[in-house]
CSV table of C-alpha atoms in Angstrom, one decimal:
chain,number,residue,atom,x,y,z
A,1,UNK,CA,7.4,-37.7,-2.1
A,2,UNK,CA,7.9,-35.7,-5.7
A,3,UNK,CA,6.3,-32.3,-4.1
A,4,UNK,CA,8.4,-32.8,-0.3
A,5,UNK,CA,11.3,-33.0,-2.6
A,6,UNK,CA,10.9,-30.3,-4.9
A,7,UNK,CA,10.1,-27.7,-1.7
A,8,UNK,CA,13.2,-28.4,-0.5
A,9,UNK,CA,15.1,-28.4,-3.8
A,10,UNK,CA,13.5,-25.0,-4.0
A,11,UNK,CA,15.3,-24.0,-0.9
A,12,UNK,CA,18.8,-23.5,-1.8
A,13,UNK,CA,20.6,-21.0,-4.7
A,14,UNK,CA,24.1,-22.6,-5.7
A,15,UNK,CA,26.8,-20.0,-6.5
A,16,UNK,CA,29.4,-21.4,-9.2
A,17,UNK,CA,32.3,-20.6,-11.3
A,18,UNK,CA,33.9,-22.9,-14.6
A,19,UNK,CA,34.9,-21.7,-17.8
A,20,UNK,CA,33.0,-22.9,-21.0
A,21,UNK,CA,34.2,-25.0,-24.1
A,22,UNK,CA,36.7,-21.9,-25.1
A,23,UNK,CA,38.3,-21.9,-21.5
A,24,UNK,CA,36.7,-18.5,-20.9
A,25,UNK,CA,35.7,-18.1,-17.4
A,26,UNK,CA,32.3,-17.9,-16.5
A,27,UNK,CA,30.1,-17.7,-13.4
A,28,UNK,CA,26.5,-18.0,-12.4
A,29,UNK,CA,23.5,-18.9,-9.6
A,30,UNK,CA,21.5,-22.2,-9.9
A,31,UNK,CA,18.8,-23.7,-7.8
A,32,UNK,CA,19.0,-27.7,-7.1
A,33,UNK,CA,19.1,-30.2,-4.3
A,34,UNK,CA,22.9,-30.9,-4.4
A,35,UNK,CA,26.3,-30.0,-5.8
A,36,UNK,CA,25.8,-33.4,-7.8
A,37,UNK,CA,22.8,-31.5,-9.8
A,38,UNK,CA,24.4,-28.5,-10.3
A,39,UNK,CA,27.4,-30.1,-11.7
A,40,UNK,CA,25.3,-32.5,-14.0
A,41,UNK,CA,23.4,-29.5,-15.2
A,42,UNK,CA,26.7,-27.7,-16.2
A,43,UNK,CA,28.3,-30.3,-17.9
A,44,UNK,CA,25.2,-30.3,-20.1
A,45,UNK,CA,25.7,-26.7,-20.9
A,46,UNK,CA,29.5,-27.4,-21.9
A,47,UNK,CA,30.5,-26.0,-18.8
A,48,UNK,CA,33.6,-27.4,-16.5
A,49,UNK,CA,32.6,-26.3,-12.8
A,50,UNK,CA,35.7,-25.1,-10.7
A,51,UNK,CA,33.8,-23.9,-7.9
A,52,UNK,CA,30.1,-24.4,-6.4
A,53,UNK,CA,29.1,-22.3,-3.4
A,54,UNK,CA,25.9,-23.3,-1.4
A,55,UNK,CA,23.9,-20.2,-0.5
A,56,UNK,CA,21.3,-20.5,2.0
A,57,UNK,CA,18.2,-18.7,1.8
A,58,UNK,CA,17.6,-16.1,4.3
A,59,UNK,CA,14.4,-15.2,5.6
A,60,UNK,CA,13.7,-11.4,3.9
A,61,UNK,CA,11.1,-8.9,4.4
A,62,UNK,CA,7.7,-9.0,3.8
A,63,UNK,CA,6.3,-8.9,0.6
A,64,UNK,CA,4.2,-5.4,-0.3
A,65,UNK,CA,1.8,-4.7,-3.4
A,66,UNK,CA,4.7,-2.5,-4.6
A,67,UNK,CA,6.8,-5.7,-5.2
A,68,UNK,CA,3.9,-7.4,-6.9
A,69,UNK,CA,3.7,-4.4,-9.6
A,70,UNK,CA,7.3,-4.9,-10.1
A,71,UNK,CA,7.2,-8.2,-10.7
A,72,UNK,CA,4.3,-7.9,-13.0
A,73,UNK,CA,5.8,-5.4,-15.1
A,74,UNK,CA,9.0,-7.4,-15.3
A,75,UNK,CA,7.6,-10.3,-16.2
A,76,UNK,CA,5.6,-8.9,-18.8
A,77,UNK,CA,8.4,-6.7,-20.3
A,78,UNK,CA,10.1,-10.0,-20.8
A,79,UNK,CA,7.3,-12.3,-22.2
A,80,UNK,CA,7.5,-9.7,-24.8
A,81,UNK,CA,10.4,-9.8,-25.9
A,82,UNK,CA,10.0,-13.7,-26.3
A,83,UNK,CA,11.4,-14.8,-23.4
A,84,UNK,CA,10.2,-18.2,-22.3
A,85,UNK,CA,7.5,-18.0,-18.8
A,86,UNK,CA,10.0,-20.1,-16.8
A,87,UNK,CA,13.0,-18.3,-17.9
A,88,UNK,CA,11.4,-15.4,-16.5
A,89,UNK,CA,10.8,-16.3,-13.8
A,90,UNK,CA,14.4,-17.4,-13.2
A,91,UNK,CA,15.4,-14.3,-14.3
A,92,UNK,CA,12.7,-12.1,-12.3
A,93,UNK,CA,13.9,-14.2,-8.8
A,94,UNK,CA,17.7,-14.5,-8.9
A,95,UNK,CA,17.2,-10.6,-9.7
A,96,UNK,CA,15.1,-9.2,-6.7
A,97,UNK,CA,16.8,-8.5,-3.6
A,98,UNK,CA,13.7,-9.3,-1.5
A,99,UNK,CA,14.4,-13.2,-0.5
A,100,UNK,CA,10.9,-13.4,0.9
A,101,UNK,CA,9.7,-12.2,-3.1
A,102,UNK,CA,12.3,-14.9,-4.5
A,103,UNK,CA,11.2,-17.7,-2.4
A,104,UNK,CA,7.5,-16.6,-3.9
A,105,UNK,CA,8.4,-17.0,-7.5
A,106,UNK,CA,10.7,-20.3,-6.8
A,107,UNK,CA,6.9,-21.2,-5.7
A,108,UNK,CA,4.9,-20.2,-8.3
A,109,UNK,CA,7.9,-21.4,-11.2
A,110,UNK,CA,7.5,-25.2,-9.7
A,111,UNK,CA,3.9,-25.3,-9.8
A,112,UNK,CA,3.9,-24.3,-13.3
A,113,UNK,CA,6.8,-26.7,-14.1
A,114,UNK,CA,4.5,-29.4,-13.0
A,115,UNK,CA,1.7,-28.9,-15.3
A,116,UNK,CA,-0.5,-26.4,-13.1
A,117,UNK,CA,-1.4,-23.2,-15.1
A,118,UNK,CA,0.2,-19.5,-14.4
A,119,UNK,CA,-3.2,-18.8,-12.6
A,120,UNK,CA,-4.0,-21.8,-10.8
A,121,UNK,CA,-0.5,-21.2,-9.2
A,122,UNK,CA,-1.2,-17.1,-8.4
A,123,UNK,CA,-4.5,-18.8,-6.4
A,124,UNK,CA,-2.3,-20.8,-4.0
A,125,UNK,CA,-1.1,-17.4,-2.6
A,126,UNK,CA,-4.0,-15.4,-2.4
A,127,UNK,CA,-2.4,-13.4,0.3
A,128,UNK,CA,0.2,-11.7,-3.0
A,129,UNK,CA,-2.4,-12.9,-5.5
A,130,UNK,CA,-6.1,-11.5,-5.2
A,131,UNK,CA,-8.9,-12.6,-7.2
A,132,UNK,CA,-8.7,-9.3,-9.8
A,133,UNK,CA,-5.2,-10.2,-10.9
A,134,UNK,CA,-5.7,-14.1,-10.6
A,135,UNK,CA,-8.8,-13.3,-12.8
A,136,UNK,CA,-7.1,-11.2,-15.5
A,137,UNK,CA,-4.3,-13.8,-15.3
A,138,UNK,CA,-6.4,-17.0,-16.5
A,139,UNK,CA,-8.6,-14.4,-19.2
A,140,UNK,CA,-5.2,-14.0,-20.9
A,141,UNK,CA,-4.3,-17.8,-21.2
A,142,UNK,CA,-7.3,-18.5,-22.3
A,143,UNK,CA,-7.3,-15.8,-25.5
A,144,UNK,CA,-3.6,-16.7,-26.2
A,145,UNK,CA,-2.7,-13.1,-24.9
A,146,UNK,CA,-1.2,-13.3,-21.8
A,147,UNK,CA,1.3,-10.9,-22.4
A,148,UNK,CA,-1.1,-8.2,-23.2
A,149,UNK,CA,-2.9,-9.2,-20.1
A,150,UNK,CA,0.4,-8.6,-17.7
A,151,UNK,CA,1.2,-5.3,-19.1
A,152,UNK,CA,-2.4,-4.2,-18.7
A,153,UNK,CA,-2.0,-5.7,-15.6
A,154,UNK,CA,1.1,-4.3,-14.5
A,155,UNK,CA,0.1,-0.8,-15.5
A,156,UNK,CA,-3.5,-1.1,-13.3
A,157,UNK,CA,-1.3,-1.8,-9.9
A,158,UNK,CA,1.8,1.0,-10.9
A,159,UNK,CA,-1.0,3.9,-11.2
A,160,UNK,CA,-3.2,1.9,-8.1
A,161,UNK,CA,0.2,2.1,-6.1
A,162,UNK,CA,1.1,5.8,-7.2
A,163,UNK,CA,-2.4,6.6,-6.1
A,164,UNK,CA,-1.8,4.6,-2.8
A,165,UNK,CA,1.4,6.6,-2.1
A,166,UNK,CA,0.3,10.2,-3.2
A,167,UNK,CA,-2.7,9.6,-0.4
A,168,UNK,CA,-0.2,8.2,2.2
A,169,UNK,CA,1.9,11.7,1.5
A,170,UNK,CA,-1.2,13.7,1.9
A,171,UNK,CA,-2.1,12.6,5.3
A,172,UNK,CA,1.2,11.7,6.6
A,173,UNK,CA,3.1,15.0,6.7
A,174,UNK,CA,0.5,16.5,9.2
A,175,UNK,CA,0.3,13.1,11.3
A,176,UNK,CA,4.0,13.3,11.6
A,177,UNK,CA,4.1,17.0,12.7
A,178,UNK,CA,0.7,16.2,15.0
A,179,UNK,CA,3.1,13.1,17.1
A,180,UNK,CA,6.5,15.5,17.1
A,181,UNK,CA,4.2,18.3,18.6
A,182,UNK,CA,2.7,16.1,21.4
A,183,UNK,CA,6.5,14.8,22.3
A,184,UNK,CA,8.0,18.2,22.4
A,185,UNK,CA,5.0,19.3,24.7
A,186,UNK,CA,5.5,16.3,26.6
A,187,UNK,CA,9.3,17.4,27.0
A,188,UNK,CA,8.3,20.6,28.1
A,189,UNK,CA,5.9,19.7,30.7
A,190,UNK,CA,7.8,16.8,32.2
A,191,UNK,CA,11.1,18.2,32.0
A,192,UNK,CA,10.8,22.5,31.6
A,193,UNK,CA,8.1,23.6,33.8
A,194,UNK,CA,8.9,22.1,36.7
A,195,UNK,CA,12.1,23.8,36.8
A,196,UNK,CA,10.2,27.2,36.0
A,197,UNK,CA,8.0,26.3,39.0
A,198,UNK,CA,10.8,26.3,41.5
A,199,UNK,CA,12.2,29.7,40.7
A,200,UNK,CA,8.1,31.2,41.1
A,201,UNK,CA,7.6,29.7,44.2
A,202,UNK,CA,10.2,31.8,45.3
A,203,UNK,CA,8.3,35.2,44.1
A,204,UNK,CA,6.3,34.8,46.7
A,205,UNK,CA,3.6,36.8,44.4
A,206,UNK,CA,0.1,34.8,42.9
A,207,UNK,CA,0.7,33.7,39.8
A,208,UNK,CA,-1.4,34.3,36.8
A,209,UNK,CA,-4.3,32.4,35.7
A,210,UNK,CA,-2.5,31.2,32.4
A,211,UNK,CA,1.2,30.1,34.5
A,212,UNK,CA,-1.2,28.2,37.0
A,213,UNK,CA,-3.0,26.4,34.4
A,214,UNK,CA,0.1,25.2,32.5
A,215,UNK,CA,1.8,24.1,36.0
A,216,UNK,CA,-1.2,22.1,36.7
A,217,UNK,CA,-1.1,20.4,33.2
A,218,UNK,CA,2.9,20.0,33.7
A,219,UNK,CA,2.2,18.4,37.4
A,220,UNK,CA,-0.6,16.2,35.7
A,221,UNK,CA,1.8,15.2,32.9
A,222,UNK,CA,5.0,14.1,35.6
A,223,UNK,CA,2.1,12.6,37.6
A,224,UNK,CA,0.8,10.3,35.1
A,225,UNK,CA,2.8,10.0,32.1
A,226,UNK,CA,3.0,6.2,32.1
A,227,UNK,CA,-1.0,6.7,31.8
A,228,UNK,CA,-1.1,8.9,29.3
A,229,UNK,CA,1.1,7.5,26.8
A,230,UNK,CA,-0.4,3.8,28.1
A,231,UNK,CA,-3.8,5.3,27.2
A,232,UNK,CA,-2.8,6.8,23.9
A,233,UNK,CA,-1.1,4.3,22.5
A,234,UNK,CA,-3.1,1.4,23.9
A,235,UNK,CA,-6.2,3.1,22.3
A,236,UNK,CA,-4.8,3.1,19.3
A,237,UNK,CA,-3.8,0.4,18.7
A,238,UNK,CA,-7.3,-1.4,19.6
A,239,UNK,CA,-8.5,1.6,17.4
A,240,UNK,CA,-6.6,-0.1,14.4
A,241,UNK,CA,-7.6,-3.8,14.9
A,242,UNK,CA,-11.0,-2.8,15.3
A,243,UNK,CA,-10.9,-0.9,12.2
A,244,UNK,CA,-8.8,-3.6,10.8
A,245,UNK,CA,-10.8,-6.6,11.5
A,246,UNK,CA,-14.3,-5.4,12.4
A,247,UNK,CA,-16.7,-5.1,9.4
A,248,UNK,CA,-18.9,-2.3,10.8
A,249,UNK,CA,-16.0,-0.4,12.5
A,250,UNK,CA,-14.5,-0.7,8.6
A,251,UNK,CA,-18.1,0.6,7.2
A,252,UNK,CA,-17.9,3.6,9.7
A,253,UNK,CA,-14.4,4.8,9.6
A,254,UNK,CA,-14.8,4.3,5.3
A,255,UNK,CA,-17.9,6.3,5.5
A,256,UNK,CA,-16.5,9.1,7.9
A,257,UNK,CA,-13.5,9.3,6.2
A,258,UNK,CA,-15.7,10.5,3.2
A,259,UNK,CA,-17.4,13.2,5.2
A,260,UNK,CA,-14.4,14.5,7.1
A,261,UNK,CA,-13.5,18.3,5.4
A,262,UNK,CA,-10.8,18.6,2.8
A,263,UNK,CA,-9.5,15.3,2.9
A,264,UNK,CA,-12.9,13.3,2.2
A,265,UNK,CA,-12.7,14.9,-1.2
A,266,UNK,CA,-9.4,13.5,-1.5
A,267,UNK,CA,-10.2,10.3,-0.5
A,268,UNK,CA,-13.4,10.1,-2.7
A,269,UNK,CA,-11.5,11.1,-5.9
A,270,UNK,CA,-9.1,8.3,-5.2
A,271,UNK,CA,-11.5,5.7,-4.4
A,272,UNK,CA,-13.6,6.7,-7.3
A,273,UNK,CA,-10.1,6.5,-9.7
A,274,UNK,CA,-9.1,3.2,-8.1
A,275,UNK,CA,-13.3,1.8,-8.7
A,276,UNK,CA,-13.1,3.1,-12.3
A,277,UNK,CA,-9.7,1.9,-13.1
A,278,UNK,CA,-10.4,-1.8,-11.8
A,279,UNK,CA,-13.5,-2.3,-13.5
A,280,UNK,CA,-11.8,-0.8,-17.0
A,281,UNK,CA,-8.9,-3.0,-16.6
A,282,UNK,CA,-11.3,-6.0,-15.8
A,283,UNK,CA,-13.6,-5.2,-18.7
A,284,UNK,CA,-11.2,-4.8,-21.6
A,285,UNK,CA,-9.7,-8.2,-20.5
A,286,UNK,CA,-12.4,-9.7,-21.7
A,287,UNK,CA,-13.8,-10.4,-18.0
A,288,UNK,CA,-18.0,-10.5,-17.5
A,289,UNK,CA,-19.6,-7.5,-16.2
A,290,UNK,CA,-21.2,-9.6,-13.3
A,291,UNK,CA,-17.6,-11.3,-12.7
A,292,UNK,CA,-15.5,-8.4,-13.0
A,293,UNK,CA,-17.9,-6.5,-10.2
A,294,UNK,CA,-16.8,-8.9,-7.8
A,295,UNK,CA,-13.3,-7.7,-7.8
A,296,UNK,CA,-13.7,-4.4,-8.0
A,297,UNK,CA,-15.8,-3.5,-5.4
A,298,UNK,CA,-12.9,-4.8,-3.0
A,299,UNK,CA,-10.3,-3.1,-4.8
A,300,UNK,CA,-11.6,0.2,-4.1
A,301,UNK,CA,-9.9,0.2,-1.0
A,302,UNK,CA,-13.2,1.4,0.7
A,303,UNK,CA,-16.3,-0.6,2.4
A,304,UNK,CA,-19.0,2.1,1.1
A,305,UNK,CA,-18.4,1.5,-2.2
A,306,UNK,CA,-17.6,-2.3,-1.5
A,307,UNK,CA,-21.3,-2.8,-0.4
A,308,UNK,CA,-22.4,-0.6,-3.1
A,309,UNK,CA,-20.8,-2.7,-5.6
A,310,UNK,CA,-22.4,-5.5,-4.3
A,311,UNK,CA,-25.7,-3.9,-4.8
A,312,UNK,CA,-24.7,-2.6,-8.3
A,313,UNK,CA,-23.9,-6.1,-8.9
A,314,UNK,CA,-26.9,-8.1,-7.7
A,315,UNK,CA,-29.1,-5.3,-10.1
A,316,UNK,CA,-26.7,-6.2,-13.1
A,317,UNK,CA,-27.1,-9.7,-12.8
A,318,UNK,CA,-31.1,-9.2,-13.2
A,319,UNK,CA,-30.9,-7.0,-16.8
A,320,UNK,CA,-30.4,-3.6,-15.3
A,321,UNK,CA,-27.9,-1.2,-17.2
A,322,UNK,CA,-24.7,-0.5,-15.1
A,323,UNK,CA,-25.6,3.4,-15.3
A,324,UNK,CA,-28.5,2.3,-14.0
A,325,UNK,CA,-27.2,0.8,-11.2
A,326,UNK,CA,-24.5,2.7,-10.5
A,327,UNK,CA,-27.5,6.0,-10.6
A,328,UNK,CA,-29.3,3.4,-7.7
A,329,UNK,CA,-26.0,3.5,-5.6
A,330,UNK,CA,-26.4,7.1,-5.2
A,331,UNK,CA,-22.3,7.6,-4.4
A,332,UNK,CA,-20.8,7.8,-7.5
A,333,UNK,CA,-20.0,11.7,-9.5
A,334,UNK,CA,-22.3,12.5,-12.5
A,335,UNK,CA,-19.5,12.7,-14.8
A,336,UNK,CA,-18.5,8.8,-14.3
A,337,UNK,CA,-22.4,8.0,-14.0
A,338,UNK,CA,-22.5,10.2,-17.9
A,339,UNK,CA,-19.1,8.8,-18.9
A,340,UNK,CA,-20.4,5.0,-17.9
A,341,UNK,CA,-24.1,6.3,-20.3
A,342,UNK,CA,-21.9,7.3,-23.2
A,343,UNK,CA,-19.8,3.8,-22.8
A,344,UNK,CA,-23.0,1.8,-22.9
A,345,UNK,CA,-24.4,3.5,-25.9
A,346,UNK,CA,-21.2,3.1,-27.4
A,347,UNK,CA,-20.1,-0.3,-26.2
A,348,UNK,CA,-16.5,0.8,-25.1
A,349,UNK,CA,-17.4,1.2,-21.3
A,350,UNK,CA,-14.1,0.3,-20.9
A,351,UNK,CA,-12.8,3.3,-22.9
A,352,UNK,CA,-15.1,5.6,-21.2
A,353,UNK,CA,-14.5,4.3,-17.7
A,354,UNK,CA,-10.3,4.8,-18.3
A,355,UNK,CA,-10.6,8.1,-19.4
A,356,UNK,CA,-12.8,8.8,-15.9
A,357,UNK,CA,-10.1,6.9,-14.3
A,358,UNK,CA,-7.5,9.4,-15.8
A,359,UNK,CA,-9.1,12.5,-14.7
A,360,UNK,CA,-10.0,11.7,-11.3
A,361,UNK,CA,-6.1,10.4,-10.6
A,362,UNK,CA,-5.1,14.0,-12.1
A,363,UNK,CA,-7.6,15.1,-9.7
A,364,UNK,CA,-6.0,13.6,-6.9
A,365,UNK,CA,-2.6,14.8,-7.9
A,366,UNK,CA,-3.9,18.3,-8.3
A,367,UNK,CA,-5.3,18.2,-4.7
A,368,UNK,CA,-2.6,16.6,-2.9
A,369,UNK,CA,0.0,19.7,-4.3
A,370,UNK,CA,-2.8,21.9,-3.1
A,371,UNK,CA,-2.8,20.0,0.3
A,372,UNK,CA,1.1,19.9,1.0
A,373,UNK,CA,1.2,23.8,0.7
A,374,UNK,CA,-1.9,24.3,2.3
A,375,UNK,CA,-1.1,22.4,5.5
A,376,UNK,CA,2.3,24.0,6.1
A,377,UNK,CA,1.3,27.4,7.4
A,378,UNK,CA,-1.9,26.0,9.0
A,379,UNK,CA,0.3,23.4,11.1
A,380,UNK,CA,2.9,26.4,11.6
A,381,UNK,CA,0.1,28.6,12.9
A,382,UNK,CA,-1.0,25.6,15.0
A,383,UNK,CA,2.0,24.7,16.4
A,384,UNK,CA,3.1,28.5,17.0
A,385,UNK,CA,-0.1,29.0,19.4
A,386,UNK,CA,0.5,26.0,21.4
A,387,UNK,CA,4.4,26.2,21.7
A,388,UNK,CA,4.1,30.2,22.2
A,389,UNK,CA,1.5,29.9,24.5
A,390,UNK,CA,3.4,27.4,27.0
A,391,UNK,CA,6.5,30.5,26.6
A,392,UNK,CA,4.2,33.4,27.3
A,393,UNK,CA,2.5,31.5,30.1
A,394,UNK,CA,5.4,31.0,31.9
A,395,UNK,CA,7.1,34.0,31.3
A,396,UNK,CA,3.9,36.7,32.6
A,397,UNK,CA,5.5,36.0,36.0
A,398,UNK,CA,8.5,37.4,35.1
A,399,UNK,CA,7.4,40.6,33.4
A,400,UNK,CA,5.6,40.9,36.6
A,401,UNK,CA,8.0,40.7,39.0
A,402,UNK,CA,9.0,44.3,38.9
A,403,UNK,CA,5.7,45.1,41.0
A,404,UNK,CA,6.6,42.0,43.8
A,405,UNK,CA,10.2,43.8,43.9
């Protein structure tokens, strides 16, 4: 009955006004059941309520990694500066305008209000929570350095997410240019040629090869354009839930997307920066080298390296060096595999695998600037030679048709 009670305590954000034992006016948010609680609670702080407002919770959008960071780094910012964990919390929820992220940390606060720790309540949403930050979580409460552990932490997912992003605006400036080319074309075809092809069927004259071949595709295109688009966009979108939910369409598409020119570079310098980073962050926390491979192989963000990982793993777990293994895997650059040699001998993998980290995510950087002004003329060029060629195809007639006069 406690727990029902609490969720729907939980539930509902009270907007008040009062003034304080000096008569100055002062105003707030508190969560609780009732009006009754909030005005207990404020009489406790000295505090004669004038007004209480009920606000409801909305439902708000969903919640993305990019909040998570956020939160993290908030958190930690204010656990070191000796602010109390549930205060925080308070503090990090009544401040974020996502409802959704609110409702979240309304969660996680009453768990740990109860008794439960800070990382048994992250592993009741493991959907927000995975098992690398649950992991690094639990490390810090249990070396009394929790707040070392968040702003580790919260720095791992800002430079995770900036690496996220900078790959997203690599590949999405040309995908964007790609689906405004095929609607223009489809305009054209649909719309433009077939006005074009009632003014030449009054020449009277064959038309050449080129005008015939883009009537026939404009004819094709009024035709059928409920299957085209039906086709297109029906494909793709099994495409994606295959790729999303099969594991050996996920293994394919991860390993083609290493091979494919130009941007499997890109992809492999980020996936190698996001492997290295993980299993830094996990190592310096104190986290076992068999233990912290099982989250990092999924934070990579790629099934190739996910099942190599497991492999690395497995050989770890028998005595054999991680250079070792990771040499075994056969996917990884020299310079981590050397870097990773030089940490061993050293005992600061850790060290050694951040500083790999740090070049490869100036590596990405440094190819996704070269990308951006490399695929502007290219897709200029591109879209020049179709759109130019549909305008010269239909206007040879018309340069012609001084001989038909």
């Amino acid at each position: 009955m406690a727990t029902a009670a609490s969720k729907d305590i939980k539930e509902y954000v009270f907007e008040w006004e009062g003034k304080d034992r000096n008569g100055k006016v002062v105003r707030g948010e508190t969560r609780a059941g009732g009006e009754n609680q909030v005005q207990a609670s404020l009489r406790r702080q000295g505090i004669l309520p004038t007004k209480i407002k009920k606000r409801r919770m909305r439902s708000g959008k969903s919640i993305k990694p990019k909040d998570i960071a956020i939160f993290t780094r908030q958190l930690a910012t204010m656990m070191k500066a000796g602010v109390p964990l549930l205060q925080a919390f308070d503090i990090v929820g009544r401040g974020n305008p996502n409802v959704s992220v609110t409702r979240l940390l309304n969660d996680v606060r009453t768990d740990v209000e109860t008794g439960t720790s800070l990382s048994s309540a992250f592993r009741k949403h493991p959907l927000y929570f995975n098992n690398l930050y649950c992991n690094l979580v639990e490390a810090g409460e249990a070396a009394g350095i929790l707040e070392e552990l968040l702003d580790r932490l919260a720095t791992y997912m800002e430079k995770t997410e900036a690496i996220k992003s900078k790959i997203k605006s690599a590949l999405m400036y040309p995908i964007a240019v790609i689906v405004v080319a095929f609607v223009v074309v489809t305009v054209i075809m649909i719309f433009v040629i077939p006005a074009f092809k009632q003014v030449f069927s009054s020449f009277g004259a064959d038309l050449p090869a080129p005008t015939l071949f883009v009537i026939a595709m404009s004819e094709f295109f009024v035709a059928y354009w409920w299957l085209i688009f039906g086709i297109i966009g029906g494909g793709l979108y099994f495409f994606f839930q295959a790729w999303r939910r099969n594991e050996k369409m996920q293994h394919f598409m991860d390993k083609l997307l290493l091979r494919i020119p130009i941007f499997g570079a890109l992809v492999e310098k980020s996936v190698v920066a996001r492997w290295t980073r993980t299993l830094s962050t996990m190592f310096a926390a104190g986290v076992p080298l068999v233990e912290a491979l099982d989250s990092v192989g999924g934070a990579s963000g790629n099934a190739v390296y996910a099942v190599a990982t497991e492999k690395i793993q497995q050989e770890v777990s028998t005595g054999t060096s991680l250079t070792a293994a990771m040499t075994n895997a056969n996917i990884f650059p020299s310079m981590v595999i050397q870097m990773c040699a030089i940490g061993e001998e050293s005992g600061s993998i850790d060290h050694m695998l951040g500083k790999a980290a740090d070049f490869y995510e100036a590596e990405v950087d440094d190819m996704v600037a070269g990308l951006s002004s490399l695929m502007e003329p290219i897709i200029i060029v591109i879209l020049g030679t179709i759109i130019g060629g549909i305008v010269v195809s239909m206007y040879l007639p018309i340069f012609k048709l001084g001989q038909v006069v």
